[in-house]
Tab-separated table of C-alpha atoms in Angstrom:
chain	number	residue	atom	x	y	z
A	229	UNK	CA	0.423	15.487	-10.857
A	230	UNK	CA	0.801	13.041	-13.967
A	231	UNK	CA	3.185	11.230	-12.250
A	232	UNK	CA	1.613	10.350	-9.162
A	233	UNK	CA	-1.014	9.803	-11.521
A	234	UNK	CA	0.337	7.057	-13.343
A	235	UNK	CA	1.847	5.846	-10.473
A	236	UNK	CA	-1.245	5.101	-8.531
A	237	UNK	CA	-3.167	4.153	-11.538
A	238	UNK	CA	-0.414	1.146	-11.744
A	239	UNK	CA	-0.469	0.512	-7.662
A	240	UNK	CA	-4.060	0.654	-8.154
A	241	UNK	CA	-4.495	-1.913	-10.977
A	242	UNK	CA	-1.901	-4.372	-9.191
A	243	UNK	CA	-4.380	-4.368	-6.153
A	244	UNK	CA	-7.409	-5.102	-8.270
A	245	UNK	CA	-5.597	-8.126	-9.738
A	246	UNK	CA	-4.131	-9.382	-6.644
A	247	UNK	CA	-6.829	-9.214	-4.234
A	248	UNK	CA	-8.988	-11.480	-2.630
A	249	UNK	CA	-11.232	-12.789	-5.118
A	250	UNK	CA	-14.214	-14.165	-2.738
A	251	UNK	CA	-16.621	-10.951	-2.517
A	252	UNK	CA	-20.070	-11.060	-4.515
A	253	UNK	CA	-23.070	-9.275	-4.681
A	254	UNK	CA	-26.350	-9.794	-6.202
A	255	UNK	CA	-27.305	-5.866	-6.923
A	256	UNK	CA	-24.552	-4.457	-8.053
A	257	UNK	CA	-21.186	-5.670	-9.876
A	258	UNK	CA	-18.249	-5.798	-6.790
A	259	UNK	CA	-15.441	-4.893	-10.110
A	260	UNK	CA	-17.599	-2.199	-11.312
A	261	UNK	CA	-17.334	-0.710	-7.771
A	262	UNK	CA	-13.628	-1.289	-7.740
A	263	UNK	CA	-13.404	0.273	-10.362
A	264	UNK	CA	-15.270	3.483	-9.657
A	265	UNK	CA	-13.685	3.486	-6.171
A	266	UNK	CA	-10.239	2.574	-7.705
A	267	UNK	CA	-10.764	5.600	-10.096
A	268	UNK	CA	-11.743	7.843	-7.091
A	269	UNK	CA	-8.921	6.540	-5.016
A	270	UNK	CA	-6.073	7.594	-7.935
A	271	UNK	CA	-7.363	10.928	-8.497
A	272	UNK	CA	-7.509	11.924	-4.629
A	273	UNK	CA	-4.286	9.977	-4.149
A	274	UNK	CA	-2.605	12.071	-6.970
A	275	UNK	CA	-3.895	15.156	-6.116
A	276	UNK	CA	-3.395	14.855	-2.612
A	277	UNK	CA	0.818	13.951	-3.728
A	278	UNK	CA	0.982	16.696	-5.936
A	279	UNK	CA	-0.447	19.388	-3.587
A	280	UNK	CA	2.946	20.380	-1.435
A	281	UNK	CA	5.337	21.126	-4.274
A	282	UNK	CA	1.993	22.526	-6.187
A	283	UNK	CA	1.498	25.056	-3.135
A	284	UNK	CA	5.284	25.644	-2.869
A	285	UNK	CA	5.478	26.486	-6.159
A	286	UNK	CA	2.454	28.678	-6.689
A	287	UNK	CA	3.322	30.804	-3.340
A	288	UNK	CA	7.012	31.156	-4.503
A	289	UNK	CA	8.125	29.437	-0.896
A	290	UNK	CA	12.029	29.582	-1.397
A	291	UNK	CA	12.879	29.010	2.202
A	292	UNK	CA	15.843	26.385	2.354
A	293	UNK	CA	13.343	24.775	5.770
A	294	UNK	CA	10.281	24.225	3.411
A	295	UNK	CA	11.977	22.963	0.062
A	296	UNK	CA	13.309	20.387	2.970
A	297	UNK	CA	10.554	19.726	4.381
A	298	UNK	CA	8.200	19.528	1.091
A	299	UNK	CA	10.682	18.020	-1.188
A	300	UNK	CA	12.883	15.455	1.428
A	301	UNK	CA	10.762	15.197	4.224
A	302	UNK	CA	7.265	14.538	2.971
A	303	UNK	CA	6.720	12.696	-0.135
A	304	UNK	CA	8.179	9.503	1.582
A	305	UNK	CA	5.020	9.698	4.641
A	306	UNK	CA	2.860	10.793	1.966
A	307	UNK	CA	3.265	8.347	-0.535
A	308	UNK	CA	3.434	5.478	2.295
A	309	UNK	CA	-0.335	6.811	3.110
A	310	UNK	CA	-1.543	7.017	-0.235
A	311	UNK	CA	-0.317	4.015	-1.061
A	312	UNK	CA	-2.736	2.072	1.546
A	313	UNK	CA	-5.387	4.529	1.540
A	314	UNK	CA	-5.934	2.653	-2.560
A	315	UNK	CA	-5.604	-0.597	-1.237
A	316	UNK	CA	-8.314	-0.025	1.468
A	317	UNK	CA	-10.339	1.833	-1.082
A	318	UNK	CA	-10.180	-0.892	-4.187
A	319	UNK	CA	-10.811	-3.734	-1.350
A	320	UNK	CA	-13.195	-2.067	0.474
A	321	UNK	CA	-15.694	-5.086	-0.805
A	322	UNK	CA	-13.765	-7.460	1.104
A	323	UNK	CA	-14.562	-6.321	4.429
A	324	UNK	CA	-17.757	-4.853	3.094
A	325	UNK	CA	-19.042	-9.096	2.113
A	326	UNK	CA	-16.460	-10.791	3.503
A	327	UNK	CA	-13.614	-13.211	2.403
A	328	UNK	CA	-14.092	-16.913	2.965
A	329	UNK	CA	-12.130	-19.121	5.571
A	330	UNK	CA	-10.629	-22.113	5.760
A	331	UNK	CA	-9.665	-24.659	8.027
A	332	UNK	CA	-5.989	-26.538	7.633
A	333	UNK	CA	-7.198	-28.789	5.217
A	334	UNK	CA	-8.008	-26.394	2.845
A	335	UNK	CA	-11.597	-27.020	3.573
A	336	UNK	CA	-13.994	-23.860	3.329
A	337	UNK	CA	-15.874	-22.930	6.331
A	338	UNK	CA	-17.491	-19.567	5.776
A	339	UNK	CA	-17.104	-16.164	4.512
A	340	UNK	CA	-16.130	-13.691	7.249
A	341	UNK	CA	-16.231	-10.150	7.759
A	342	UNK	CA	-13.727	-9.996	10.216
A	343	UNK	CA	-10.918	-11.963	7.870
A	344	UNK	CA	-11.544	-9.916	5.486
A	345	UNK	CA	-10.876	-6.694	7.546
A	346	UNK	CA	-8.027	-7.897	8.305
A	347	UNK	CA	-6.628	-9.078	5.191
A	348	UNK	CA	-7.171	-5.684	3.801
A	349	UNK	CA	-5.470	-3.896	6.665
A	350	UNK	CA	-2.079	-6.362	6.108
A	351	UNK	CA	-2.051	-5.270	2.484
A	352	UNK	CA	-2.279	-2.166	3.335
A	353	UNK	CA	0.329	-1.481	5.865
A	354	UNK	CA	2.529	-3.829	3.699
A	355	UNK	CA	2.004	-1.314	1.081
A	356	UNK	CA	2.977	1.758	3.044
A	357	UNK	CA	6.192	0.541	4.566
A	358	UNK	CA	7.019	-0.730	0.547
A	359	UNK	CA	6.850	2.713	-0.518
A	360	UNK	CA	7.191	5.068	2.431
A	361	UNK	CA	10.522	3.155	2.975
A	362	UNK	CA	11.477	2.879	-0.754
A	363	UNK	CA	11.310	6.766	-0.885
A	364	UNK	CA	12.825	8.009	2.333
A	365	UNK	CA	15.840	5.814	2.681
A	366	UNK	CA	17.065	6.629	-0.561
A	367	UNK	CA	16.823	10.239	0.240
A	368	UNK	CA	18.719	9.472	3.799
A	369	UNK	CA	21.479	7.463	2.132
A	370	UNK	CA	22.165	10.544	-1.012
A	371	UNK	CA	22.504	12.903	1.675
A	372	UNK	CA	24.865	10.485	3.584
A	373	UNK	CA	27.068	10.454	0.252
A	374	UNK	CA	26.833	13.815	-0.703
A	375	UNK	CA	28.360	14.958	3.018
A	376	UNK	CA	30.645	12.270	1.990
A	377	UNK	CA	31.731	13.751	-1.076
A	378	UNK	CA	31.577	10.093	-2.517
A	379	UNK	CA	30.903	11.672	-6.092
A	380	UNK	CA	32.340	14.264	-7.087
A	381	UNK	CA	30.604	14.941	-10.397
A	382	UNK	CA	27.367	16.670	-9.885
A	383	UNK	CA	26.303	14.935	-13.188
A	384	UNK	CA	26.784	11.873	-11.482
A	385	UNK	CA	24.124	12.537	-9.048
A	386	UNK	CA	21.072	11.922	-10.516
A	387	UNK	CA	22.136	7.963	-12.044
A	388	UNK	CA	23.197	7.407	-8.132
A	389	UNK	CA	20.327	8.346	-6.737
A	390	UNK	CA	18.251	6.446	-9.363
A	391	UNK	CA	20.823	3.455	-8.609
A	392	UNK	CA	19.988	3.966	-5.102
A	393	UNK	CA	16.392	3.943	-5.391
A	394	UNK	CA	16.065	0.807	-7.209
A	395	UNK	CA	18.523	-1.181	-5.035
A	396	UNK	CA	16.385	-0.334	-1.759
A	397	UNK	CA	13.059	-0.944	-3.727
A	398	UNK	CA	14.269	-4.433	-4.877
A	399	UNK	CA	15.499	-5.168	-1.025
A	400	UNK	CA	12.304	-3.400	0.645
A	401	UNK	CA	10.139	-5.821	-1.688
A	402	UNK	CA	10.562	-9.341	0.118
A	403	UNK	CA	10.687	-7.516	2.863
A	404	UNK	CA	7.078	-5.884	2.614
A	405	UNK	CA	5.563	-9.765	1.023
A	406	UNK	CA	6.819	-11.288	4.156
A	407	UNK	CA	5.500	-8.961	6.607
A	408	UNK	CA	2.326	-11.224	6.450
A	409	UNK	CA	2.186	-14.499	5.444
A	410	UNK	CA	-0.046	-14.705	2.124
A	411	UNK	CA	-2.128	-17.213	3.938
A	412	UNK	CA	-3.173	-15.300	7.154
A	413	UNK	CA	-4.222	-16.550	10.384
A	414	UNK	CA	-7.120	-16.292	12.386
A	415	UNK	CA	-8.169	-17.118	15.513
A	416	UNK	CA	-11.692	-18.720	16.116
A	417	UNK	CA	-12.495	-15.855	19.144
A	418	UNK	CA	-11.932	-13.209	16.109
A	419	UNK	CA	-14.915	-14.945	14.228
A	420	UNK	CA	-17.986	-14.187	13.800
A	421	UNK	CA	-20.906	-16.484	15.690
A	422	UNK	CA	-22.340	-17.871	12.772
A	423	UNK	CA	-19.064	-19.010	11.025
A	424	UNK	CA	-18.442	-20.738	14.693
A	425	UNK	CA	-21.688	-23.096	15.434
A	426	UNK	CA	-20.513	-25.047	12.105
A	427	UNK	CA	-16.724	-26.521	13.534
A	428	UNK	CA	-14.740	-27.024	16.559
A	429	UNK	CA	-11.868	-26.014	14.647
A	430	UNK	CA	-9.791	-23.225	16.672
A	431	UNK	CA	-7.947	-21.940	13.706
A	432	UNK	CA	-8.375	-20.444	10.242
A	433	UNK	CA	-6.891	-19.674	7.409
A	434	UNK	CA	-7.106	-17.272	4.545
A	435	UNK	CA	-5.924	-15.720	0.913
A	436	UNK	CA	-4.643	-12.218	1.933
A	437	UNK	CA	-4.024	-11.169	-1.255
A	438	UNK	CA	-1.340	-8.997	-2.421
């Protein structure tokens, strides 16, 4: 539990930082709700991680099918859905108010609803395949060498898989930035009415965020 914890408490914080910064509201503060959603987002998140090997654990569930299932199978998924269900959750003001859009010479047109729904959802999925990947090859690949008999020191084990982890997460991080360009696209029948009757442009831009 602490260390899904921490971990979406960091995940977390790197979405408040990195997101759209357009949103405002005159009756309440939009970072004071991040932050209370942020905070509500972690815990659930955590708990929600922690819960299989927690229920495993506290039923005494020895079977070699569910230690696969709860300790190979699962936390990859899991951790891919937690992962955007934060970045929804801390953003949620962006699709809430809006993000603003631009035409291609940088020049603002409006604040949209619809932009910033999407921007959110990008992020988001971005997010999932980051970690759901990061935390399921890894697991594919250290079964691939242990059939393999590749090392032969049991000792050995843990270093490779931590070796293995970290190569896949730097390789699966480019990979999940340039799933979405940082400055989305969208099209002018994807806009609301009132952004429309102020340009002829056809196409808009906008700061996805990270």
């Amino acid at each position: 539990l602490f260390l899904q914890f921490v971990f979406h408490t960091y995940t977390t914080a790197f979405t408040l930082v990195h997101g759209n910064g357009t949103p405002k509201a005159e009756d309440y503060s939009v970072q004071q709700k991040q932050l209370v959603l942020g905070l509500g987002a972690i815990s659930y998140s955590a708990c929600v991680g922690a819960l299989p090997l927690a229920f495993v654990n506290r039923y005494a569930l020895k079977s070699s099918l569910m230690q696969l299932v709860v300790k190979k199978l699962l936390p990859a998924p899991l951790l891919g859905l937690t992962s955007a269900f934060t970045v929804a959750m801390v953003r949620s003001p962006e699709f809430e108010n809006g993000i603003e859009v631009m035409d291609r010479n940088g020049r603002v047109i409006g604040v949209s609803k619809k932009a910033g729904e999407k921007a959110v959802m990008e992020t988001a999925m971005s997010r999932a395949v980051l970690f759901g990947t990061t935390f399921f090859l890894p697991e594919v690949l250290m079964y691939c060498v242990q059939r393999a008999r590749l090392v032969k020191n049991p000792r050995a084990l843990a270093p490779a898989r931590m070796f293995v982890i970290m190569s896949v997460l730097a390789g699966m991080l480019p990979v999940s930035l340039s799933m979405f360009p940082q400055c989305g696209e969208i099209k002018r029948a994807d806009l609301e009415p009132e952004i429309l009757s102020s340009t002829e442009e056809t196409e808009f831009f906008y700061n996805r965020g990270i």
